[in-house]
Short mmCIF file of N, CA and C in Angstrom, two decimals:
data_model
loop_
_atom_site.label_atom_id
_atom_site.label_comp_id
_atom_site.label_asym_id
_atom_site.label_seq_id
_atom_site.Cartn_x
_atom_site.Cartn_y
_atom_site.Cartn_z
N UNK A 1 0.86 -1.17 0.00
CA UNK A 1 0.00 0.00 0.00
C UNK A 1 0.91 1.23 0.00
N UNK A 2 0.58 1.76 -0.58
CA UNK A 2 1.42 3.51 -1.00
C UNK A 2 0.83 4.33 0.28
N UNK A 3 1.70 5.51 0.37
CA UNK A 3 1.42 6.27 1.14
C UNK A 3 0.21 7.04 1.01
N UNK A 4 -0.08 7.14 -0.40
CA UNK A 4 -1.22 8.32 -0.53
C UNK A 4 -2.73 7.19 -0.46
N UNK A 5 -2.17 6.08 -0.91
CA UNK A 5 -3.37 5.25 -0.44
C UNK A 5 -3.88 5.02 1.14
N UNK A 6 -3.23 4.97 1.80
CA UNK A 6 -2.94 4.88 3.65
C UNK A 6 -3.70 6.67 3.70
N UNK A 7 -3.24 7.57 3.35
CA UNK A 7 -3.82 8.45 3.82
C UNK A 7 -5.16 8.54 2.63
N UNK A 8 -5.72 8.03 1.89
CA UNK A 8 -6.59 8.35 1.11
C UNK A 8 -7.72 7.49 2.49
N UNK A 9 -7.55 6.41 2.53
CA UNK A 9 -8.19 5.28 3.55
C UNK A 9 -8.42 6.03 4.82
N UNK A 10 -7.26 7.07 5.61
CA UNK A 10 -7.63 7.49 6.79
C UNK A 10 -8.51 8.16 6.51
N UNK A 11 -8.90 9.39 5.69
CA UNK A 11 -9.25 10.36 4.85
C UNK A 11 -10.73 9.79 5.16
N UNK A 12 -10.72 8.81 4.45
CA UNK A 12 -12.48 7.89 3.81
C UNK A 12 -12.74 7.56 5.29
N UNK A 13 -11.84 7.44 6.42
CA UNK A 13 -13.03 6.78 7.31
C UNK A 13 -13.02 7.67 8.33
N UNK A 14 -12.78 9.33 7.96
CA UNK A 14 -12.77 10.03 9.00
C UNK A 14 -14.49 11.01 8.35
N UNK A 15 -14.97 10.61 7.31
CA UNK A 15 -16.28 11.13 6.75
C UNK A 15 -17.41 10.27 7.32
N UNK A 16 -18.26 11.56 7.67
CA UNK A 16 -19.29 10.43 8.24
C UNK A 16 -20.16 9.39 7.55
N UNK A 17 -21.12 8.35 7.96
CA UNK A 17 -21.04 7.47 7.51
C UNK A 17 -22.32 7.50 6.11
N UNK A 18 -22.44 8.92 5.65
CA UNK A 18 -23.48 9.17 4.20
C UNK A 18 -22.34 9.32 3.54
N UNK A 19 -21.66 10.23 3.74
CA UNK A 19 -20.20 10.82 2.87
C UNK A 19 -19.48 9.15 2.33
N UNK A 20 -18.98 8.48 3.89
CA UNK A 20 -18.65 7.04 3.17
C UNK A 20 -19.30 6.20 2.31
N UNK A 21 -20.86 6.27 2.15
CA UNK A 21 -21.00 5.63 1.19
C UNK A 21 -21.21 6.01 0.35
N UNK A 22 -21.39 7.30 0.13
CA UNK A 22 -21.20 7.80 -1.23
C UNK A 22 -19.82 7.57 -2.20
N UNK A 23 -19.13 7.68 -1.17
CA UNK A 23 -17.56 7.50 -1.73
C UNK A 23 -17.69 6.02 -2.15
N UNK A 24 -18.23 4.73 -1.43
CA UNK A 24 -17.96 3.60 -1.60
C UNK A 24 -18.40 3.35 -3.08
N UNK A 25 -19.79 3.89 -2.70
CA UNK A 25 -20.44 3.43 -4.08
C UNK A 25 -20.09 3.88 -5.38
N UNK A 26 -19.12 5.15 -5.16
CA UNK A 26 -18.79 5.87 -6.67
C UNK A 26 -17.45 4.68 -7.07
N UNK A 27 -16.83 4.19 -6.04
CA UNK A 27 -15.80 3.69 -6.68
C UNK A 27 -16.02 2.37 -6.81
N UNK A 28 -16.78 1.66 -5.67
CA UNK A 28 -17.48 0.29 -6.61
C UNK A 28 -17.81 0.39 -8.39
N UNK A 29 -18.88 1.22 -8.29
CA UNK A 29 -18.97 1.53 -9.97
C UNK A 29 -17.82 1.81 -10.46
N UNK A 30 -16.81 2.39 -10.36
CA UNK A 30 -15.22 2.19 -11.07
C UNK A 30 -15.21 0.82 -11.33
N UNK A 31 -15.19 -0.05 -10.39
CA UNK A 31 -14.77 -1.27 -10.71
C UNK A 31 -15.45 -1.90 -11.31
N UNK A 32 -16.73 -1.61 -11.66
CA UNK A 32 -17.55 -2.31 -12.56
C UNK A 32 -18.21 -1.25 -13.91
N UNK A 33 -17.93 -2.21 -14.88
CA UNK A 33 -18.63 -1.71 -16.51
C UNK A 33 -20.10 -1.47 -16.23
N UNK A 34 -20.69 -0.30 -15.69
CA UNK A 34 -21.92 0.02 -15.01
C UNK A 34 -22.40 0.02 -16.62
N UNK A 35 -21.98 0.98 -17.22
CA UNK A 35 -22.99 0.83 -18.61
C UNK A 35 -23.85 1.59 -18.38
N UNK A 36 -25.45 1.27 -18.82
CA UNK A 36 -26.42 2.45 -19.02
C UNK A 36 -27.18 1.51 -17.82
N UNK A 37 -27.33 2.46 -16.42
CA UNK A 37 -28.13 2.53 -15.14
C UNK A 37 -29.40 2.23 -15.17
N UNK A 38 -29.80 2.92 -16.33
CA UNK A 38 -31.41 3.46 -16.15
C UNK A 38 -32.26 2.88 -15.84
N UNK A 39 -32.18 1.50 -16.52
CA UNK A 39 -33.29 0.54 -16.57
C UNK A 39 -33.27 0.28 -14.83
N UNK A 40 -31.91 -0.17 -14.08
CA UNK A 40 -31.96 -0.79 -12.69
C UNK A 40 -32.38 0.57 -11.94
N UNK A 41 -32.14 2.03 -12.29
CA UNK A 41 -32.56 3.06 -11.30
C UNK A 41 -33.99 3.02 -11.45
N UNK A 42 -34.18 2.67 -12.97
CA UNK A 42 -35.58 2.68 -12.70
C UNK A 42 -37.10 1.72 -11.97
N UNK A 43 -36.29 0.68 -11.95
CA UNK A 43 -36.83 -0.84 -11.67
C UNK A 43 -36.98 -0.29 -9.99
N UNK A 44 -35.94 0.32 -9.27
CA UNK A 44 -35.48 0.35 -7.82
C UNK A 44 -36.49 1.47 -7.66
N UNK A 45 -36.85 2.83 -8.08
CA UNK A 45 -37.62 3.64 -8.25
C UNK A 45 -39.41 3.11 -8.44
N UNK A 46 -39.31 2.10 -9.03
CA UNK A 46 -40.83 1.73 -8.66
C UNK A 46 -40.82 0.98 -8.19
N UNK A 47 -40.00 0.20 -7.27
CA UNK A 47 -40.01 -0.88 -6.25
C UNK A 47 -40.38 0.00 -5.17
N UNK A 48 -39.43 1.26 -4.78
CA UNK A 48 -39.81 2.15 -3.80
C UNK A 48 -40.95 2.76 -3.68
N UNK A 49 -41.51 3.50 -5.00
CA UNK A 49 -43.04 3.54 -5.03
C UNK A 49 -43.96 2.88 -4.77
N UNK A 50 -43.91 1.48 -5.15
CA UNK A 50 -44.44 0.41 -4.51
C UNK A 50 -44.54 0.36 -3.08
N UNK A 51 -43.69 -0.01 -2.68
CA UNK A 51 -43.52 -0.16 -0.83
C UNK A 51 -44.17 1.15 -0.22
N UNK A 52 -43.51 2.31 -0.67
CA UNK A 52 -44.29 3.75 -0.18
C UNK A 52 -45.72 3.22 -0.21
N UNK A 53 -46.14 3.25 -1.39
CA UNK A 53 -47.56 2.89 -1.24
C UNK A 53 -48.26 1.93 -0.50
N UNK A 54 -47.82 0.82 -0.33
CA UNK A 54 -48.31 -0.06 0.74
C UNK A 54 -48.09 0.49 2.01
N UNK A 55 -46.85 0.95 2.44
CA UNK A 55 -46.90 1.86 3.88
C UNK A 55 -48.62 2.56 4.04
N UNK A 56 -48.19 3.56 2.96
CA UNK A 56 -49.41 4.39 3.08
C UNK A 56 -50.84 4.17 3.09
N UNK A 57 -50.88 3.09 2.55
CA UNK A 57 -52.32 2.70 2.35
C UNK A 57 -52.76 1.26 3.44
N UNK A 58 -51.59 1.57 4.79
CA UNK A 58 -51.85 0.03 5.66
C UNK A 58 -51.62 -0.88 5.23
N UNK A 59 -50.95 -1.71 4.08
CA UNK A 59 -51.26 -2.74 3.66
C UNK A 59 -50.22 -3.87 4.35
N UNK A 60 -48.67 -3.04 4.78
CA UNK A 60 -48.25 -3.56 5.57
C UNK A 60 -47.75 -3.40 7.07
N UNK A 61 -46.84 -3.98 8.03
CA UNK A 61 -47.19 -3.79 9.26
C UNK A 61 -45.39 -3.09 9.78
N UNK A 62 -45.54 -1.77 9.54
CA UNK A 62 -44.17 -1.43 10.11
C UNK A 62 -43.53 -2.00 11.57
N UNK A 63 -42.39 -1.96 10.99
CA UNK A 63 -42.03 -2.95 12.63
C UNK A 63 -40.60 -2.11 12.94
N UNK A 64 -40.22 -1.92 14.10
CA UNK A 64 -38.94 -1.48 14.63
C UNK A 64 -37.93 -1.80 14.28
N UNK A 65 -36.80 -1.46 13.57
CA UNK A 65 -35.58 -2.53 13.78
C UNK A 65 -35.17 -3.03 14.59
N UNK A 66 -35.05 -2.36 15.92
CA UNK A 66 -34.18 -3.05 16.57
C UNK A 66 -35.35 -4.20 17.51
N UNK A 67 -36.50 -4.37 17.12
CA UNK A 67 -37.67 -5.04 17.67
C UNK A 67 -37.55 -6.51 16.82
N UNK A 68 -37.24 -6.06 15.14
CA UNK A 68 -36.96 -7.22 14.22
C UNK A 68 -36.16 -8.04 14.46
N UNK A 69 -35.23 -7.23 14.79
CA UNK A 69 -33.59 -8.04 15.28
C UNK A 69 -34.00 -8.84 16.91
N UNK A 70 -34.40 -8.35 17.14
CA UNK A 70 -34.73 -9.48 18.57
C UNK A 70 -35.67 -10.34 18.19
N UNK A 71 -36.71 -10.13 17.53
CA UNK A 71 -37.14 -11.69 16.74
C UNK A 71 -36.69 -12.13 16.33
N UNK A 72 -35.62 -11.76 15.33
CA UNK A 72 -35.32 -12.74 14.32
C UNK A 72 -34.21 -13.51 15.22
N UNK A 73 -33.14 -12.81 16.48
CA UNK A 73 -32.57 -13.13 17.47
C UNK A 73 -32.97 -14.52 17.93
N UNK A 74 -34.70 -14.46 18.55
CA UNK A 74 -34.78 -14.98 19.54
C UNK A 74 -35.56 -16.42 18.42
N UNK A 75 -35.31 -16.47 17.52
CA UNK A 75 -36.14 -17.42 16.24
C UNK A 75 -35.00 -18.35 16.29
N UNK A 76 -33.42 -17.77 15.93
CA UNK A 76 -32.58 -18.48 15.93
C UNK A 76 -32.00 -19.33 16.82
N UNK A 77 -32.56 -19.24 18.49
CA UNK A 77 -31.80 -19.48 19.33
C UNK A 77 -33.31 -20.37 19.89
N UNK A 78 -34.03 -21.08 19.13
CA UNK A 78 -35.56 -21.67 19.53
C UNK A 78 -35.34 -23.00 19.16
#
C-alpha cells in the first residue's frame, strides 16, 4: 500500500457514515462496466413507489428494527 493510499483510507473513514457511502459506491462503480443505469434506477424507483404505497395505504405492518432483530434473534436461538 502507497502512502497516498494509507492516507486516502484514513481520509475515507474520517467522513461520516453518508459521505462514506457515497464514496464507496462511486468507486465500486469504477470497478464495474456500469454501462447504461437506467433501466436498474428505474426498476429500484418503482419498487420504492411500490412499498411507499403499501406503507401508506396500511397494507403492511411497520415494525422497529431493533424489535426485528430481537425476533429474528430470539427465532434463531428456539
Amino acid at each position: 500500500m502507497t502512502p497516498d493510499t494509507a492516507t486516502l483510507i484514513r481520509d475515507g473513514l474520517a467522513l461520516d457514515a453518508d459521505q462514506r457511502a457515497v464514496v464507496a459506491n462511486a468507486l465500486l462503480e469504477s470497478l464495474h462496466d456500469a454501462g447504461d443505469t437506467n433501466d436498474i434506477d428505474a426498476a429500484w424507483r418503482a419498487e420504492a413507489a411500490r412499498r411507499l404505497a403499501e406503507v401508506r395505504a396500511g397494507d403492511v405492518e411497520l415494525v422497529d428494527a431493533d424489535e426485528h432483530y430481537a425476533r429474528l434473534r430470539a427465532s434463531l436461538t428456539e
